[in-house]
Each structure stands twice: as C-alpha cells, then as structure tokens.
C-alpha cells in the first residue's frame, strides 16, 4: 500500500513526465485579492493567466495546493466532522494547461493516472459531463462525452446540470463546464444492491467525487454574462485526502495515514476511543480537521484575531474547542498537543510547519485557553439567566438571550439547547433564528460592495509593469477603468499600461500622487494589487481617458516611506544582532509616518536592549551604506546569499534582493528603498510591546518624524525645567519635589488629626444642659460633609444623655446632623430624624433619618443660628 507521501509524489511525477512544470503551493492566505481571503482552489494563483492578462510561466503546470474552504462560494465548514470526506483544509492536486492541451489529453491523463498508474478498478469509476444550461445559453458538453466514451461505457457517463458541472471561482471571474470523476468504494454486495450510477452526487460517503476537470473557457462578468477567454484552458483539481482513501482501500478519509496518526495519538494519550460513539467520533474528526486548517493558516502568517481572515481562523479553532468541550468533556487546552503529530505528517512536504511548530503550538494553546474561559463565562451567564428568570411560567429560554450567547460567547444553539434541557427548560429556536436573520441582513448590507466590470480604454497588449524602482514619474496610458459602489460612495479604479505607483505590499503602503493630461488632473488616492495587476484608486474618472498621461508619484510622501522601509531592514538586522537569530519577521507596516515591525521573541525588550538596537541602526545610517539591489535572482541563489524567505509570502521563481552591507542586511523585498542609508537621517524607537504570545512589536520613527518626535520631547522637557526654576539637574529636582510633596502630605495628615482632636476638646467644652440633657450645638468648619459626619460619630461617643447638633456650610449648602446618645435613645423621648426635619426648616431644607442619627440639607446658611435655637426649644419641651 502506498503512503500518502508516495501518492502525492506519484501524481507530480506523472504530470512531470508529461512536460508539466512542477510549482510550489501558493500560500493558503491570500493577501492581494480583495474578493478572496483564502486559497480555495489550485487555480487561484493562475487567475490572471486564465484571464489572459498575464503570461503563465509555463503552458503546462502541476502542483499540490493547500486549500481552505471556509468562506464565500466554496464553504464546507458545517459538513466537516459529520461526514468523513469534507475538510476545511485539504490538498488539491492539480494539472493546468494554459491554451495548450484541452479536453482530450485532460481526460485521457486523468483516466490513465487513476487506472493505469495507481490501479483504480475502472469498474468503480463514473464520469460526469456538463449537460447544458438554458440560462447560461450552453448546450451539452459533447466533446467531453466523446472523450469519456473512449474509456467508459456510456451508462457510466452521467449528464449533470450547472450546480455540479459548471465550475466558477466566485460570482465573477474565470469559469467553465467541467467533468468529474467519481469513485465507488462500497463493498461488492452493496454495489450489487444499488448501482453506483444512482449514488453519484447524492452525498453518499462511499461514492464520492475525487477529481474535477474544469474546461476553463469563459469569464463571467458582474451581470452574469459569459465571454470567451482568450484561450481554452484546463484546470483540474483532485482532493489528495480522498484519493489516498481510495488508494489505501479505506472508506473514510480519517482511516488513511493522513489522519490516523492523530487518532492514534488521541487514543494513546487521552484514552479516547474513535469509532465507539458517534458524537465522540464526530468531535474527534472536527478537532483533527480544524487543527490542520488552523496550523496551515498560522504557518502562512494569519493569526487568530477579531477581524477578516484572522477572525475566520479564530472561529474554526473555536468550533474545534467547542466540540471538544461539549462531546469530549475537555475543559483544558488540549488541541495544541496535536501540532507535533501534524508536523510529522507533513515532514519535508510543507517545511513551514516544522520550522514554526513551537510558535504554532503556543498560539493555539493561548487561544484555546481564552476560549475556554469565554465558554465558562457564557455558562455562568446562562445559569444567572435561569436564576433571574426562575419565575418564568413557560420555562423557555428566550431566543434573544440564546443569540447573545452565540454572538458574544460563541455558544452554538445546540449547546444552549442542551444546557436548557438539562435544567428542564426549552429553547425559543424561532426567536433565535429571527435575531440571526437580523444580523445577517445587517452584515449583508454592510458588505455590499458592488464592483462593476472593467471598461476597456485600450487593449492590454502586455502585462503592465512597474517602473517605480527607477522613476517616480512616467508617461502612461489608461488601459481600463471601473467603478465600485461602497457604502461610503463611489470609488474609481484604473489600470495603466505601466506605472511608477508602488502598490501596497510587503508591508509598504501604496503610493499616492497624480495623473495629468493637459489641464486634467486626477488624484491617485491609493494603489493596490489585485493578484499581480496594479490598480490605482482615483477620485474621479476622466471624461476622456485616452491619450498620454503623466503619472506622478507624491515624492515628498514617498521619501518618508522609503526611509521607513530601509530602516525596517536595518532594524531587523540589529534585532538579530542584539537579541539573537531566533528573531524572525512576523509582519511589518511601513508608511510615511512610522514603521512597525513584529517579530518572534519571548520576552519584553529591556531599555538597554532598545538603546543598543537604536545605536546600531543609527550607526548604519551614519555610515552612508549604499543600496545594492539585485533583481531577478533565482530564489535558491537568494537564499544562498543569506536572505531569508518569509513563510506565507508568494515569491516568483526569481526574486529581488535588497542589501545594505552584505555583512549586515540581506533581504528578499519588493519595496522601495533609499539609495544611501544617510537618507534615513535619524532612527528612534518609540514603543515596544507584545502583540501575541511570543511576538513583540516595535514602532519607530525616522527622518522628519524622528526629529519632530525628539524636538517635541525636548520642548516638553524645557517647559518642565522652567517650571522647576531651571535647576542644573532637572531629574534630581523633580525627584526632590516629589519627595517633598510626599513628606508634606504626611505632615498635613498628621496636623489634620491633631486639629480634629483639638476641635473635639473645644466643642465638648460648649455643652449646655437643657431640660436635664446635655446639648451640644456647633457650627463646624470641616473640609466636607464627610469629615463632619466622622466628627459627629466621634463626639457622640464622648457624650452621655446628650443631643448633638452640628451644622456646616459647604459652599453655600447647609448640612445638618442630629445625633442622640444611646442612653437617650433608650428613653424613647426624642427622635433624631424628627428633630432634624424640624430644624432644617430654618435653613430652607429638609431631611430625616433614624432615631439615633439623622441628617438634612438646606440652602440658607444664615438660618443656622435659628436652627440651633429651635433645637434647644424642642429639647426643652
Ligand atoms: N478549480 C476546480 C476545483 O476547485 C478544479 O481545480 O474544483
């Protein structure tokens, strides 16, 4: 039995021997296509080749591509785990022809590979062809039918509709009719009972599609019309996991050597028994599948986060955590334990996994920890809800609450339902669905960006190239434009025949500037890449786009961007020098204001380390090192030179290498740089912190930014010095001032205590005997009512058979307190609350309180003496 490694290799060898160039998998995370977050098909990286706007590197190509189907048109997430053949992450084996061979060869080779090279029993195979579609205006794919007839009896060739046999990458873009190969792996007895032909495309787990051959000949525009592509192409995709299942004679993908190592590990280390109980088995499959997706994504640079692709990764991991929690009884992080197993499964094939295994592990562990915490919080909230609603007659958990648990804490409906049932409650599912609908509508409206089709101004004869390394202004022609409608209004986009505008990429922001033709001036607000096409975002469309335009980059802004970018390289090298060679770049941002650099390092940088790094970079700036740029270097050669490739970046066969002193900094980089490091002028780190477990972030300024940062600081210091009366040593002066302040505060506190003691003694001397009772009335001068209250409690303790009446004037507001001693309270003759209410009338206010203590407010301080007299009168009665 062949191993999965051998099977993968046999596919590549088969097509290599048929003159296909073998290329690397593109990263699973897509950075330069606004319509797609993840690679969801092998053909993604060839989109521009199909559209005819970019020459392919070879006319025949084959590879294995890491794919993720979790969003957009191709989304298998909810199926995963419940069946044995859908995955979030999977490998797609593919062969491509760009206008070279077509249906005959594609079909013949697919047949030959499966039946002759790999020995699949031809009797187990079924082919489907596109049966035609009225709406698309296309008839049956007769050509494919004829080709399949060479290999298969006609009864095993099935005609299917648009849903199964017309492949589209997205709502717009390259598409075409397809033929699929399905394999029936059921037992002979079952085959006898129901013919396989009846089960094709019926979601039967053992009659499954393995290979899709797409005959990519159309492009679909935003109105849904098909236009013929410049060439007839082939795009095939075969799921490696399913192929391995077939070739290893299994009936579930999870029984192959691509999955069984994880199951063995879980059984051995955690005592689970896969296959014994359906719920547990589903959970194990979910955990393994999702672990693969998450590891591949992290390895290509996408960490779980709260937005965009990172959020999708977070949700996948949370789905796995939740299944483990709910069905495997796991309450501690555990999924991360499987990372080492995964690394072994893909040893030598995807080296980015082994190289980053520790980092991937800690990232997953941290994420699990925080999610389990969230789950616990949600459970608590659920229990609180039940306690608060204990009297609810229908004993039904409201849909709105279930939705809150779902939305905020990631609790799926069935988990809430389960918890409710355990407590003898039901759940308002309709109410939940209603809330869900509201949210979906909101999200749909928010994301409704409709991009129109390109309008051609002049034909694209050559793929537009970038001239910005040499020039910042150039003569250009507008090739095409389009309008997209976003919530914020209309945005216009242009493609030029060549451009000096740098498109956002490699951390560097896109250029801005102008396009001029005579009196016409269009502002370029941003520049981005869509796949490899450079798109300019402009403030308006010209009424006449034809003719020659001058494209002019805003060089003031670019000067600052360049300085920040080159400084990032100098910083990277300095970090490795000071902290160690474990420092690896994890992300960067370079714009005209600052540079930001994320890198792997376990601990906070000390002030000494930061100073040392700054010193090295500034030395390199002062040295005036000249930029040495090598273009079109084969990637292997670049690595030999000492440049490190970043995981998750898409590199062509050849790369650009940027060197600032070959003993100091060598990087693969497509960005714009200074010609000489002296142009950076000055480098200053302004912040250092953590962004994720094991990842630090440094932000720094250069050039004008660094100067103004420093001069602001100096200005602030001078002002402070002046306030301190210009001491020689301002730090010492400030420290002395703080010490003095502390001492003074202590002294004041002491004095206040003494004062309060003295005050008390003075007051006690003023006691009058009225009607056989001790009465003390006094206007006090405490800082606020709070201290007056404390004083009242203090005084009343020292009185016997007495009544205390205190008054204070706090900024025009009167505060009165009446307190009775305990022995007086016992007699029941007087009530502090009644007393205070009556005397408060004299100060224009009111109040009340308990028998022994009461207070009142008033707004007439002049009435205080009258209030005291009234108190005396009341007591005399
Ligand atoms: N693009 C097709 C698919 O993804 C064939 O590779 O199925």
Short mmCIF file of C-alpha atoms in Angstrom, two decimals, residues 566 569 627-630 656-660 665-671 673:
data_model
loop_
_atom_site.label_atom_id
_atom_site.label_comp_id
_atom_site.label_asym_id
_atom_site.label_seq_id
_atom_site.Cartn_x
_atom_site.Cartn_y
_atom_site.Cartn_z
CA UNK A 566 15.05 50.83 4.64
CA UNK A 569 15.69 46.32 7.22
CA UNK A 627 21.79 50.31 -1.56
CA UNK A 628 22.74 47.23 -3.56
CA UNK A 629 19.78 45.82 -5.41
CA UNK A 630 19.74 42.50 -7.27
CA UNK A 656 14.56 40.88 -5.71
CA UNK A 657 17.27 41.06 -3.07
CA UNK A 658 17.99 44.23 -1.11
CA UNK A 659 21.39 44.52 0.50
CA UNK A 660 22.66 47.16 2.89
CA UNK A 665 21.40 43.16 5.99
CA UNK A 666 20.25 40.97 3.07
CA UNK A 667 16.52 40.67 2.49
CA UNK A 668 14.09 39.49 -0.14
CA UNK A 669 12.00 42.56 -0.77
CA UNK A 670 9.89 44.18 -3.45
CA UNK A 671 9.67 47.55 -1.71
CA UNK A 673 14.36 51.92 -0.64
#
